[in-house]
CSV table of C-alpha atoms in Angstrom, one decimal:
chain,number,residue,atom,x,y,z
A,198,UNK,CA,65.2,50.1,-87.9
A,199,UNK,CA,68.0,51.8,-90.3
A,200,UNK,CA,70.4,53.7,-89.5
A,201,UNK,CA,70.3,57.1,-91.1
A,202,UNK,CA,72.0,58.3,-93.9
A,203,UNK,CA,75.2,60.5,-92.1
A,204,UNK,CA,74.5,64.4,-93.2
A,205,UNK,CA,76.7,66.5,-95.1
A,206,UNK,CA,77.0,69.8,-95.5
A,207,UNK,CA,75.8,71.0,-99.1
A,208,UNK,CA,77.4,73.9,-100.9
A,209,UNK,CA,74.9,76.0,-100.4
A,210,UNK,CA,75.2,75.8,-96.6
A,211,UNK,CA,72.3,73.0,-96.2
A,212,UNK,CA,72.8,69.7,-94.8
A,213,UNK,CA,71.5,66.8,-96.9
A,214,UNK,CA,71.8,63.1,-97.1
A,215,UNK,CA,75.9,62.2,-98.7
A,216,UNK,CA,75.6,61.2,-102.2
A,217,UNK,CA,76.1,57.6,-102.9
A,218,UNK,CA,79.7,57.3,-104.7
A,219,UNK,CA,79.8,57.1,-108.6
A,220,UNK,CA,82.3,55.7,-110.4
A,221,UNK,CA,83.5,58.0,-114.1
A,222,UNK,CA,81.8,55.8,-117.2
A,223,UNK,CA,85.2,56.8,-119.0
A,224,UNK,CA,87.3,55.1,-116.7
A,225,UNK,CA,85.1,52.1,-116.4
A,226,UNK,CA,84.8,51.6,-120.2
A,227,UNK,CA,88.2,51.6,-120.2
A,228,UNK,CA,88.9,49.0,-117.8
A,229,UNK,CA,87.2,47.0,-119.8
A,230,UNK,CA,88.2,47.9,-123.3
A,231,UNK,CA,92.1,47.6,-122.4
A,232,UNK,CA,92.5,43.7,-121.9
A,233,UNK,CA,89.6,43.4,-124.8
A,234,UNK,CA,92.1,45.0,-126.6
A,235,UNK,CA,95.2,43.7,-125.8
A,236,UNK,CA,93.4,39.9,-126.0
A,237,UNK,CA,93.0,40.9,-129.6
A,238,UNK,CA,96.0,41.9,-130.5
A,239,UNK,CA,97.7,38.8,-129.3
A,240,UNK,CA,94.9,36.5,-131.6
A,241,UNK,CA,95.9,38.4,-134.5
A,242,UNK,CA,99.5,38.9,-134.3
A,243,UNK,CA,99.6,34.8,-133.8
A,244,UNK,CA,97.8,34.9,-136.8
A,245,UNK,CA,100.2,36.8,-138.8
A,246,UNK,CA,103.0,34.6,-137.5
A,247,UNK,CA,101.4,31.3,-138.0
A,248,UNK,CA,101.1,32.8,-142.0
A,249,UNK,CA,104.7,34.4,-142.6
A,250,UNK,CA,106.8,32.4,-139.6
A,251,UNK,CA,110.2,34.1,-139.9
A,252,UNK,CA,112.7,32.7,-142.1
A,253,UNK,CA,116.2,31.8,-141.0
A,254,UNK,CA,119.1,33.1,-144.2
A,255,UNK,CA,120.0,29.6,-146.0
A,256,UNK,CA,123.5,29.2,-145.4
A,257,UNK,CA,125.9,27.4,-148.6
A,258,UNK,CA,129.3,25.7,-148.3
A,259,UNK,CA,131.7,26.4,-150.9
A,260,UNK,CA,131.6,24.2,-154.3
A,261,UNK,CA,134.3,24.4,-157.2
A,262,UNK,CA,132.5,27.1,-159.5
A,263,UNK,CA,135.0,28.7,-161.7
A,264,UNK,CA,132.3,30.0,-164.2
A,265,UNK,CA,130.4,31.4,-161.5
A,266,UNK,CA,131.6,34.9,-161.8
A,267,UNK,CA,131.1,34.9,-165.8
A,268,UNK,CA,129.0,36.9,-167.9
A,269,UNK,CA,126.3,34.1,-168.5
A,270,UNK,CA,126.2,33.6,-164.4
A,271,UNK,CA,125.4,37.2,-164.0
A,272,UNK,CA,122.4,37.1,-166.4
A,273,UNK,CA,121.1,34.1,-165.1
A,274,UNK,CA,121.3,35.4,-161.5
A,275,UNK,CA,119.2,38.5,-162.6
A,276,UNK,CA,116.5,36.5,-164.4
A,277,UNK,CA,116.0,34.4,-161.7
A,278,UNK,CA,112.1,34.5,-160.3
A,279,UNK,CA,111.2,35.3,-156.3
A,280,UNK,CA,109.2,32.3,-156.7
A,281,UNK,CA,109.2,28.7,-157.4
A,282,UNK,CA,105.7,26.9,-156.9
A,283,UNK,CA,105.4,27.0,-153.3
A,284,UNK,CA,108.8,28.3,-152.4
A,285,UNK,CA,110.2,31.9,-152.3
A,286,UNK,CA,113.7,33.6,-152.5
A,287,UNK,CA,115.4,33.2,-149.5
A,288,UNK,CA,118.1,35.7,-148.1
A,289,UNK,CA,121.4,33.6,-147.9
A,290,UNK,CA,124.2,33.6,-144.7
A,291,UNK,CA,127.2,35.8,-145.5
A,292,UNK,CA,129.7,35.6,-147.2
A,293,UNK,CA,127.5,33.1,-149.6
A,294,UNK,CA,129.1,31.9,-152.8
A,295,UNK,CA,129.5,33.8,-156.0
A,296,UNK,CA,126.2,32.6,-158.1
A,297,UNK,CA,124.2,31.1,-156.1
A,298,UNK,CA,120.6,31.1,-155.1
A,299,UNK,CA,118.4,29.7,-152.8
A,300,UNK,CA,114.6,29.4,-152.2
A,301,UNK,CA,112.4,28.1,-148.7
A,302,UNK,CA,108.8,26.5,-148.6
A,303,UNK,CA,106.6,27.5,-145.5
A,304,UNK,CA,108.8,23.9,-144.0
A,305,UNK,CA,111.5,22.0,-145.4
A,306,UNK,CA,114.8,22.0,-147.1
A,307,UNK,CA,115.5,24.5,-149.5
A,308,UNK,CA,116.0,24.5,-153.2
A,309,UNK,CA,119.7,25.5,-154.2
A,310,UNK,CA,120.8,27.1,-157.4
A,311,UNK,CA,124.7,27.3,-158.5
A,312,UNK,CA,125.9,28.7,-161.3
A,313,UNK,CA,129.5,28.4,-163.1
A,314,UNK,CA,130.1,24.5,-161.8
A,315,UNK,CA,132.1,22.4,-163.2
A,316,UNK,CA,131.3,19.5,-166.0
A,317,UNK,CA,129.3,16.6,-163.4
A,318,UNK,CA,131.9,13.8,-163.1
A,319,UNK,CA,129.7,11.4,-163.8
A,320,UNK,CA,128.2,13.6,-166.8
A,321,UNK,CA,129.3,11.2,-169.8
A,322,UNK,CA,128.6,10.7,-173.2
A,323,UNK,CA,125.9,7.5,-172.5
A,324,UNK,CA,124.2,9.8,-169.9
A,325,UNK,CA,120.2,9.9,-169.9
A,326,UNK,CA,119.2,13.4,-169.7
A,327,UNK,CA,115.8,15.4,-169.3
A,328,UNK,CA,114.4,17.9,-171.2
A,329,UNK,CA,112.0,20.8,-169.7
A,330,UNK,CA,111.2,23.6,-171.8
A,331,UNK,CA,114.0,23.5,-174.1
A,332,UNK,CA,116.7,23.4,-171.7
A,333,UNK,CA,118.5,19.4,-171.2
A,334,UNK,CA,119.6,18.1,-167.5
A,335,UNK,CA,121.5,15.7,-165.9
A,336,UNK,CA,120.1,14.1,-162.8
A,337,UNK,CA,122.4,12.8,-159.9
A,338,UNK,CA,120.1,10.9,-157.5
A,339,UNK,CA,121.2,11.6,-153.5
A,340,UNK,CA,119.5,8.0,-153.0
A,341,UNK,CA,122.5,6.2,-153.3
A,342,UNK,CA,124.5,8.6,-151.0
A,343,UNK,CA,121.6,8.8,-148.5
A,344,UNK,CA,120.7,12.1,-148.8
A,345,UNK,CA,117.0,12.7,-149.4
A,346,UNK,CA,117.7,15.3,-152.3
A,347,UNK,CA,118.6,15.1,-156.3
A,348,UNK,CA,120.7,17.6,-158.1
A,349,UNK,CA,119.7,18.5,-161.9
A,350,UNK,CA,122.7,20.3,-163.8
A,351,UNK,CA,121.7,22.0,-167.2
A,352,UNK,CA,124.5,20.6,-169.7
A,353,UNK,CA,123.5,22.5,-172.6
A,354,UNK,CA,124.9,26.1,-172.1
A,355,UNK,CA,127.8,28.1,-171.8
A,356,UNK,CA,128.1,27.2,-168.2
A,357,UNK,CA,127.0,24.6,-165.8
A,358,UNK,CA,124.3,25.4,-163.5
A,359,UNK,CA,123.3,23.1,-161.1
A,360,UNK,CA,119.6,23.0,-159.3
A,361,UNK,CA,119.5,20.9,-156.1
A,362,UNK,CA,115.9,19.9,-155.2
A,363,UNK,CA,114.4,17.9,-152.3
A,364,UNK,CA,113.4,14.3,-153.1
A,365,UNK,CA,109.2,14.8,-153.7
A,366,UNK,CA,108.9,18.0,-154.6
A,367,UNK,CA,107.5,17.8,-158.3
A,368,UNK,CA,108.2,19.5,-161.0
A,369,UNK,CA,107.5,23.2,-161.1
A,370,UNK,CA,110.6,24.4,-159.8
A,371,UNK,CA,112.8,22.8,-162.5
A,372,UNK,CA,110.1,24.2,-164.8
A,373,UNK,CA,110.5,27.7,-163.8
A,374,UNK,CA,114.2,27.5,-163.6
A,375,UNK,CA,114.1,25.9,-167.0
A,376,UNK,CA,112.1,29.2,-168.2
A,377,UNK,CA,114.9,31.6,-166.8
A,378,UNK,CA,117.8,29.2,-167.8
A,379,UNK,CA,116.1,29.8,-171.7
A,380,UNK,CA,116.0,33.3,-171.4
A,381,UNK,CA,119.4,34.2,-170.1
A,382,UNK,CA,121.5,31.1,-171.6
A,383,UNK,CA,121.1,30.8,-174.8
A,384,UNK,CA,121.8,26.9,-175.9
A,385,UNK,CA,125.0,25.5,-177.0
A,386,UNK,CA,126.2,22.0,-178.0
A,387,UNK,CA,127.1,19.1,-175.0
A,388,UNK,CA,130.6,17.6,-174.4
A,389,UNK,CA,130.2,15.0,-172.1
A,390,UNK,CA,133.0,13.1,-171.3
A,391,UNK,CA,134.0,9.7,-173.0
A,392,UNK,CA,132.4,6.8,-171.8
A,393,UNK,CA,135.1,4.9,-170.1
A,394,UNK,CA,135.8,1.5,-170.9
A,395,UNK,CA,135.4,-1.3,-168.5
């Protein structure tokens, strides 16, 4: 046999059986919907970082540039593109040298622009040079040195500018600096030095 159901006084003076206890829908749906929620938001903001990881500001020692604060330095700085194939402008360490640009991949070493350098050393008269879209360079291999990198220096303009890339990358980012190197710089004739004699 049950027990029966305690009595309770009703509002209108009558006794009656105690209601059975209800819980508010609102508050329920929202015990639910908060770590729903908050489950969510962590998927999608590891998402977002997984596609634009923060980027750390490239930091550049000091190289002899003595052009670098010239005219033609100037113009080539504000020609230069945000991107170059898969890598975009990145912000550089302060204070960063006078003419100089850098630009990150997703992972990797940077590309590094200078502007204003001196003549290459080894930038002589029996050099083999390149030439993308119009513009000639120089290539110094970092093999020999052990560094995993090759620096291009356009020889034909009014100034030196010097582009160092990553060994492997390919050749769209010397393209496109080629294309801004055009634009700003207009040509002029090589002096390379004399070939020394043995």
């Amino acid at each position: 046999m049950s027990d029966p159901e305690p009595e309770q006084n009703t509002s209108d003076g009558t006794s009656g059986p105690a209601p059975a206890e209800r819980r508010n829908p609102a508050l329920i749906a929202t015990a639910v919907a908060l770590p729903v929620a908050l489950i969510i938001g962590i998927v999608v903001a590891a998402v977002f970082a997984g596609r634009n990881p923060a980027k750390e500001p490239v930091s550049l020692g000091p190289v002899p540039a003595p052009a670098s604060g010239s005219a033609e330095c100037a113009a080539l700085m504000a020609g230069l593109p945000d991107a170059l194939g898969d890598y975009t402008r990145a912000e550089l360490t302060e204070p960063a040298p006078e003419a100089t640009a850098a630009w990150q991949p997703a992972e990797g070493e940077p590309l590094v622009l200078r502007c204003g350098l001196d003549r290459p050393a080894e930038f002589d008269q029996a050099s083999p040079l390149q030439v993308i879209d119009g513009v000639q360079w120089f290539e110094i291999s970092g093999a020999s040195a052990g560094i995993d990198a090759s620096s291009y220096f356009a020889v034909d303009r009014g100034v030196y500018v010097g582009l160092t890339v990553p060994t492997g990358v390919g050749p769209t980012p010397l393209q496109d600096i080629s294309g801004a190197v055009s634009q700003a710089l207009p040509q002029k004739p090589l002096d390379p030095a004399p070939v020394a004699n043995p």
